[in-house]
Structure formats: structure tokens, C-alpha cells
């Protein structure tokens, strides 16, 4: 399924232009965006689009599959997430792609119960 022209133009405006023409933003005292969430059904090309955008920016890219951040012991998953962001800061300017977040997030409900059985972590 080809990318919608409006989405492609918006990604160019939000991500590519600020990274390739930083002096323009600085002249107008505008800060570039620090994060962007692409959402949609599986197989819709979100990861492909993020990788293509990163390639167009010509900057470092760090692709992390979220399920690989899960660790069996309390605190290790959080430490893994902190390490990912340390690595991204070290590579700055960098595009960090956190893929498959839906695989590790529990579904919230209004009843307050934990549907995932993850023990609250």
C-alpha cells in the first residue's frame, strides 16, 4: 500500500526538513520536534516509513524491537530502556525507532484490573 502523499509531506516537514536545514529553524528560533508516534494496524508500513525517513535525514538510526527490552528480573527492563536512550544520546543526532511497542504494553480498562498478568511491572 503506497504512502499517502499528505503523510509523506508531513513527515518531510516534521522530520527531514529540520534535520537537513537546521540553520533555517535556528534563524526563526524554532526547536525541531523531539518525538513522533506512528500508529496503525500491523503491516501498514510504519517501520518501513520510519526507516525511510531516517535514511532521508542522513543521520544515525537506532532500531529497537520493544519485546527485546523485557527482562525477567525487576528493574532490568527499566535499565534496558535507559541504556537505549543513553545510546541514542551518544549517537546524536539520531533517530530512535521503538518498534512493536504494542507487544509489551498491557491493554488498559476502566475496571482498574490488570488484564496482562504482568504483575504490575
XYZ file of N, CA and C in Angstrom:
363
model
N 0.843 -1.165 0.000
C 0.000 0.000 0.000
C 0.893 1.235 0.000
N 0.813 2.091 -0.976
C 1.686 3.260 -1.041
C 1.343 4.268 0.042
N 2.355 5.002 0.452
C 2.200 6.019 1.476
C 1.328 7.154 0.950
N 0.417 7.620 1.763
C -0.441 8.737 1.361
C 0.429 9.981 1.178
N 0.221 10.733 0.090
C 1.041 11.919 -0.163
C 1.014 12.922 0.977
N -0.119 13.059 1.653
C -0.212 14.005 2.768
C 0.688 13.575 3.927
N 0.717 12.276 4.216
C 1.565 11.764 5.291
C 3.034 11.927 4.935
N 3.374 11.623 3.713
C 4.755 11.768 3.263
C 5.207 13.222 3.366
N 4.367 14.150 2.928
C 4.701 15.570 3.004
C 4.834 16.021 4.452
N 3.973 15.508 5.314
C 4.025 15.884 6.743
C 5.303 15.367 7.392
N 5.706 14.140 7.081
C 6.962 13.601 7.616
C 8.158 14.412 7.129
N 8.144 14.789 5.869
C 9.223 15.636 5.353
C 9.281 16.954 6.116
N 8.119 17.534 6.363
C 8.051 18.812 7.056
C 8.485 18.695 8.520
N 8.072 17.637 9.204
C 8.343 17.498 10.632
C 9.724 16.955 10.959
N 10.239 16.054 10.125
C 11.467 15.345 10.477
C 12.636 15.682 9.551
N 12.438 15.539 8.265
C 13.550 15.672 7.323
C 14.028 17.116 7.199
N 13.108 18.036 6.964
C 13.497 19.442 6.800
C 14.262 19.992 8.006
N 13.773 19.796 9.242
C 14.523 20.315 10.388
C 15.914 19.712 10.544
N 16.069 18.445 10.163
C 17.384 17.826 10.329
C 18.355 18.228 9.222
N 17.851 18.460 8.028
C 18.744 18.807 6.928
C 18.957 20.308 6.775
N 18.045 21.096 7.316
C 18.151 22.566 7.216
C 18.010 23.198 8.592
N 18.853 22.793 9.527
C 18.771 23.273 10.908
C 18.966 24.778 11.006
N 19.772 25.351 10.108
C 20.023 26.795 10.165
C 18.747 27.603 9.916
N 17.841 27.084 9.116
C 16.564 27.782 8.874
C 15.745 27.866 10.163
N 15.671 26.747 10.887
C 14.928 26.746 12.143
C 15.580 27.660 13.165
N 16.896 27.629 13.227
C 17.611 28.470 14.188
C 17.362 29.944 13.908
N 17.289 30.296 12.656
C 17.069 31.690 12.278
C 15.711 32.185 12.780
N 14.719 31.314 12.793
C 13.386 31.683 13.258
C 13.155 31.297 14.721
N 14.216 30.827 15.399
C 14.152 30.448 16.811
C 13.079 29.379 17.071
N 13.057 28.356 16.208
C 12.101 27.252 16.324
C 12.883 25.980 16.642
N 12.421 25.262 17.649
C 13.060 23.997 18.010
C 12.463 22.860 17.187
N 13.296 21.914 16.728
C 12.747 20.756 15.995
C 11.980 19.843 16.946
N 11.121 18.999 16.391
C 10.365 18.070 17.229
C 11.323 17.069 17.864
N 10.934 16.547 19.014
C 11.778 15.595 19.721
C 11.211 14.184 19.675
N 9.996 14.043 19.188
C 9.403 12.720 19.122
C 8.214 12.690 18.191
N 7.953 11.512 17.681
C 6.850 11.331 16.744
C 6.352 9.896 16.904
N 5.048 9.720 16.950
C 4.469 8.389 17.074
C 3.704 8.068 15.798
N 4.086 6.977 15.173
C 3.333 6.453 14.028
C 2.498 5.297 14.557
N 1.213 5.337 14.321
C 0.364 4.260 14.805
C -0.537 3.772 13.678
N -0.937 2.545 13.819
C -1.802 1.943 12.818
C -1.749 0.433 12.933
N -2.523 -0.253 12.119
C -2.556 -1.715 12.193
C -1.235 -2.347 11.748
N -1.026 -3.563 12.190
C 0.176 -4.303 11.792
C 0.233 -4.433 10.282
N 1.424 -4.306 9.734
C 1.604 -4.478 8.304
C 1.314 -3.246 7.471
N 1.083 -2.117 8.125
C 0.744 -0.912 7.360
C 1.978 -0.115 6.940
N 3.170 -0.562 7.309
C 4.393 0.072 6.829
C 4.981 1.132 7.741
N 4.632 1.118 9.012
C 5.144 2.133 9.947
C 6.657 2.041 10.093
N 7.185 0.852 10.285
C 8.632 0.685 10.448
C 9.355 1.052 9.162
N 8.826 0.633 8.038
C 9.422 0.966 6.746
C 9.464 2.476 6.557
N 8.372 3.142 6.894
C 8.289 4.590 6.764
C 9.280 5.292 7.699
N 9.408 4.794 8.922
C 10.362 5.374 9.869
C 11.794 5.193 9.382
N 12.107 4.007 8.862
C 13.463 3.768 8.340
C 13.762 4.640 7.120
N 12.788 4.788 6.237
C 12.971 5.625 5.049
C 13.174 7.084 5.450
N 12.429 7.537 6.441
C 12.576 8.912 6.928
C 13.962 9.112 7.525
N 14.415 8.158 8.316
C 15.743 8.244 8.915
C 16.839 8.251 7.843
N 16.667 7.444 6.825
C 17.636 7.393 5.733
C 17.677 8.732 4.995
N 16.518 9.348 4.829
C 16.429 10.639 4.151
C 17.112 11.746 4.971
N 17.088 11.619 6.283
C 17.714 12.612 7.168
C 19.236 12.494 7.179
N 19.748 11.358 6.750
C 21.192 11.102 6.734
C 21.811 11.248 8.119
N 21.112 10.690 9.114
C 21.677 10.702 10.463
C 21.637 9.276 11.012
N 22.245 9.091 12.168
C 22.303 7.768 12.772
C 20.896 7.266 13.068
N 20.715 5.958 12.945
C 19.427 5.336 13.208
C 19.630 4.188 14.186
N 18.782 4.145 15.192
C 18.828 3.077 16.180
C 17.463 2.409 16.191
N 17.386 1.161 15.735
C 16.126 0.416 15.686
C 16.116 -0.572 16.846
N 15.112 -0.444 17.706
C 14.979 -1.314 18.871
C 13.609 -1.970 18.826
N 13.594 -3.278 18.878
C 12.331 -4.002 18.960
C 11.974 -4.111 20.435
N 10.871 -3.501 20.815
C 10.482 -3.382 22.216
C 10.451 -4.710 22.987
N 9.977 -5.820 22.414
C 9.966 -7.068 23.190
C 11.365 -7.510 23.651
N 12.406 -7.074 22.961
C 13.768 -7.436 23.374
C 14.216 -6.686 24.621
N 13.453 -5.665 25.015
C 13.784 -4.907 26.221
C 13.274 -5.585 27.492
N 12.368 -6.533 27.340
C 11.812 -7.214 28.505
C 12.833 -8.157 29.117
N 12.995 -8.042 30.427
C 13.926 -8.883 31.172
C 13.152 -9.572 32.303
N 13.626 -10.721 32.773
C 12.866 -11.467 33.774
C 12.897 -10.874 35.185
N 13.888 -10.088 35.527
C 14.018 -9.606 36.895
C 13.620 -8.148 37.029
N 13.054 -7.817 38.184
C 12.559 -6.486 38.480
C 13.673 -5.447 38.313
N 13.402 -4.423 37.514
C 14.357 -3.331 37.307
C 15.241 -3.497 36.089
N 15.393 -4.707 35.579
C 16.258 -4.929 34.420
C 15.660 -4.366 33.131
N 14.344 -4.458 32.971
C 13.698 -3.903 31.779
C 13.854 -2.385 31.753
N 13.666 -1.761 32.921
C 13.823 -0.308 33.013
C 15.260 0.101 32.702
N 16.215 -0.676 33.185
C 17.625 -0.395 32.901
C 17.917 -0.536 31.410
N 17.295 -1.499 30.764
C 17.487 -1.684 29.321
C 16.943 -0.485 28.544
N 15.797 0.038 28.974
C 15.232 1.221 28.320
C 16.151 2.424 28.514
N 16.657 2.608 29.734
C 17.594 3.718 29.987
C 18.831 3.601 29.103
N 19.321 2.385 28.917
C 20.510 2.176 28.089
C 20.236 2.523 26.628
N 19.044 2.200 26.146
C 18.687 2.542 24.763
C 18.749 4.056 24.573
N 18.199 4.807 25.526
C 18.215 6.266 25.394
C 19.622 6.841 25.578
N 20.442 6.210 26.422
C 21.860 6.626 26.518
C 22.563 6.433 25.176
N 22.329 5.301 24.559
C 22.940 5.021 23.256
C 22.478 6.032 22.209
N 21.192 6.373 22.231
C 20.666 7.344 21.268
C 21.298 8.718 21.489
N 21.459 9.124 22.751
C 22.110 10.417 23.026
C 23.555 10.408 22.553
N 24.232 9.279 22.704
C 25.631 9.177 22.278
C 25.758 9.277 20.759
N 24.742 8.846 20.034
C 24.753 8.886 18.572
C 24.188 10.192 18.009
N 23.735 11.089 18.866
C 23.034 12.315 18.427
C 23.823 13.064 17.374
N 23.149 13.571 16.338
C 21.724 13.440 16.060
C 21.382 12.025 15.607
N 20.297 11.527 16.136
C 19.924 10.130 15.915
C 18.407 10.012 15.840
N 17.949 9.087 15.040
C 16.532 8.739 15.020
C 16.403 7.382 15.687
N 15.657 7.367 16.778
C 15.424 6.150 17.545
C 14.062 5.601 17.146
N 14.040 4.382 16.668
C 12.795 3.735 16.259
C 12.496 2.635 17.273
N 11.445 2.837 18.071
C 10.984 1.815 19.014
C 9.850 1.069 18.325
N 10.132 -0.124 17.901
C 9.180 -0.912 17.118
C 8.479 -1.914 18.020
N 7.278 -2.276 17.661
C 6.479 -3.313 18.324
C 6.146 -2.973 19.775
N 5.890 -1.697 20.069
C 5.518 -1.306 21.429
C 4.226 -1.959 21.878
N 3.324 -2.214 20.941
C 2.055 -2.831 21.297
C 2.233 -4.242 21.860
N 3.345 -4.885 21.559
C 3.581 -6.245 22.029
C 3.903 -6.288 23.527
N 4.369 -5.182 24.100
C 4.740 -5.200 25.515
C 3.800 -4.385 26.389
N 2.942 -3.585 25.775
C 2.029 -2.750 26.557
C 0.772 -3.532 26.893
N 0.353 -3.412 28.135
C -0.892 -4.079 28.514
C -2.068 -3.201 28.117
N -3.176 -3.826 27.837
C -4.379 -3.086 27.477
C -5.026 -2.583 28.759
N -5.335 -1.289 28.775
C -5.956 -0.705 29.964
C -7.466 -0.803 29.864
N -8.078 -0.940 31.022
C -9.533 -0.966 31.059
C -10.012 -0.035 32.159
N -11.265 0.324 32.112
C -11.826 1.217 33.117
C -12.060 0.514 34.449
N -12.045 -0.806 34.458
C -12.315 -1.550 35.693
C -11.151 -1.491 36.672
N -9.965 -1.076 36.207
C -8.804 -0.981 37.083
C -8.041 -2.271 37.244
N -8.543 -3.347 36.674
C -7.847 -4.623 36.765
C -6.708 -4.710 35.775
N -5.761 -5.579 36.071
C -4.613 -5.763 35.176
C -4.916 -6.940 34.265
N -5.158 -6.669 32.983
C -5.507 -7.725 32.029
C -4.300 -8.522 31.553
N -3.093 -8.013 31.770
C -1.932 -8.651 31.158
C -1.318 -9.743 32.011
N -1.546 -9.695 33.320
C -0.899 -10.674 34.188
C 0.574 -10.406 34.351
N 1.029 -9.167 34.085
C 2.454 -8.842 34.153
C 2.909 -8.496 35.562
N 2.023 -8.605 36.535
C 2.441 -8.345 37.905
C 2.642 -6.864 38.197
N 2.093 -5.994 37.407
C 2.176 -4.570 37.675
C 3.443 -3.895 37.173
N 4.320 -4.616 36.513
C 5.555 -4.016 36.023
C 5.344 -3.516 34.617
